[in-house]
Amino acid sequence: MKDFVHLHVHSEYSLLDGSARIDELAEQASKLGMNALALTDHGVMYGV
């Protein structure tokens, strides 16, 4: 799965739309052998 990248991912910073923590997203992507992960939060820039 290393060439696959989810292009629509919301973290806990997309209020009312996501609940995943960025560190947990990165850890899970790594466990799955993914070498990239898009973060598409909206409305705020807190996660940057």
Backbone as JSON, one array per atom type, in Angstrom:
{
  "sequence": "MKDFVHLHVHSEYSLLDGSARIDELAEQASKLGMNALALTDHGVMYGV",
  "N": [[0.81, -1.2, 0.0], [2.13, 1.17, -0.19], [2.08, 3.08, -2.21], [-0.38, 4.24, -2.11], [-2.43, 6.93, -1.12], [-4.53, 8.46, 1.15], [-6.61, 11.09, 0.36], [-8.42, 12.66, 1.65], [-8.66, 13.45, 4.65], [-9.58, 14.1, 7.93], [-8.62, 15.63, 10.96], [-8.67, 15.9, 14.58], [-8.81, 18.61, 14.64], [-10.58, 19.57, 12.79], [-13.36, 20.68, 13.59], [-16.28, 19.05, 14.72], [-16.16, 17.31, 12.59], [-14.06, 15.54, 12.48], [-12.09, 13.23, 14.44], [-9.68, 12.08, 14.89], [-6.35, 11.97, 16.14], [-3.41, 13.69, 15.09], [-0.87, 12.53, 15.49], [-1.61, 9.87, 15.91], [-2.76, 9.25, 13.44], [-0.5, 9.4, 11.77], [1.07, 7.37, 12.9], [-0.52, 5.08, 12.42], [-0.63, 5.09, 9.62], [2.06, 4.6, 9.06], [2.33, 2.02, 10.17], [0.8, 0.65, 8.33], [2.41, 0.7, 6.17], [2.37, 2.91, 4.59], [3.77, 5.73, 3.01], [3.02, 8.34, 2.96], [0.61, 10.84, 3.88], [-2.26, 12.66, 3.54], [-3.53, 15.63, 4.99], [-6.49, 17.08, 5.48], [-7.86, 19.15, 6.9], [-10.39, 21.56, 7.7], [-11.48, 24.97, 7.85], [-9.88, 25.85, 9.96], [-6.49, 26.5, 11.12], [-5.13, 25.18, 13.09], [-3.8, 22.69, 13.29], [-1.46, 22.91, 11.88]],
  "CA": [[0.0, 0.0, 0.0], [2.98, 2.34, -0.05], [1.79, 4.08, -3.24], [-1.74, 4.74, -1.89], [-2.53, 8.04, -0.17], [-5.86, 9.02, 1.38], [-6.56, 12.53, 0.08], [-9.49, 13.35, 2.37], [-8.5, 13.02, 6.03], [-9.79, 15.16, 8.91], [-8.13, 15.34, 12.31], [-9.45, 16.49, 15.66], [-8.86, 20.05, 14.45], [-11.77, 19.88, 11.99], [-14.4, 20.56, 14.61], [-17.51, 18.36, 14.34], [-15.99, 16.53, 11.37], [-13.0, 14.56, 12.63], [-11.73, 12.99, 15.84], [-8.37, 11.42, 14.95], [-5.18, 12.79, 16.47], [-2.43, 13.66, 14.0], [0.17, 11.54, 15.78], [-2.19, 8.54, 15.7], [-2.89, 9.07, 11.99], [0.84, 9.13, 11.24], [1.5, 6.06, 13.38], [-1.27, 4.04, 11.71], [-0.17, 5.08, 8.22], [3.35, 3.94, 9.07], [2.09, 0.6, 10.39], [0.24, 0.09, 7.1], [3.4, 0.8, 5.11], [2.12, 4.09, 3.76], [4.83, 6.71, 3.23], [2.46, 9.68, 2.85], [-0.74, 11.0, 4.41], [-2.78, 14.02, 3.36], [-4.35, 16.14, 6.09], [-7.36, 18.04, 4.81], [-8.72, 19.84, 7.85], [-11.0, 22.75, 7.11], [-11.99, 25.99, 8.75], [-8.89, 26.3, 10.94], [-5.09, 26.17, 10.83], [-4.55, 24.74, 14.35], [-2.97, 21.5, 13.15], [-0.26, 23.18, 11.08]],
  "C": [[0.85, 1.26, 0.0], [2.7, 3.42, -1.08], [0.39, 4.67, -3.1], [-1.72, 5.84, -0.85], [-3.99, 8.47, -0.06], [-5.76, 10.53, 1.2], [-7.68, 13.31, 0.76], [-9.49, 12.84, 3.81], [-8.68, 14.23, 6.95], [-9.26, 14.72, 10.27], [-9.07, 15.98, 13.33], [-9.58, 18.01, 15.53], [-9.97, 20.49, 13.5], [-12.97, 19.65, 12.91], [-15.69, 20.01, 14.01], [-17.38, 17.49, 13.1], [-14.91, 15.46, 11.48], [-12.66, 14.38, 14.1], [-10.34, 12.39, 15.99], [-7.28, 12.42, 15.31], [-4.13, 12.61, 15.38], [-1.35, 12.62, 14.26], [-0.34, 10.11, 15.58], [-2.38, 8.24, 14.21], [-1.55, 8.68, 11.39], [1.32, 7.74, 11.65], [0.78, 4.93, 12.62], [-0.85, 3.95, 10.25], [1.17, 4.36, 8.11], [3.19, 2.43, 9.25], [1.56, -0.09, 9.13], [1.2, 0.18, 5.92], [3.2, 1.97, 4.18], [3.2, 5.12, 4.05], [4.34, 8.14, 3.04], [1.04, 9.68, 3.41], [-1.15, 12.44, 4.2], [-3.6, 14.39, 4.58], [-5.19, 17.28, 5.53], [-8.36, 18.66, 5.78], [-9.28, 21.09, 7.19], [-11.47, 23.71, 8.2], [-10.98, 26.56, 9.72], [-7.48, 25.92, 10.48], [-4.38, 25.65, 12.08], [-3.56, 23.6, 14.2], [-1.66, 21.72, 12.43], [0.94, 23.38, 11.97]]
}
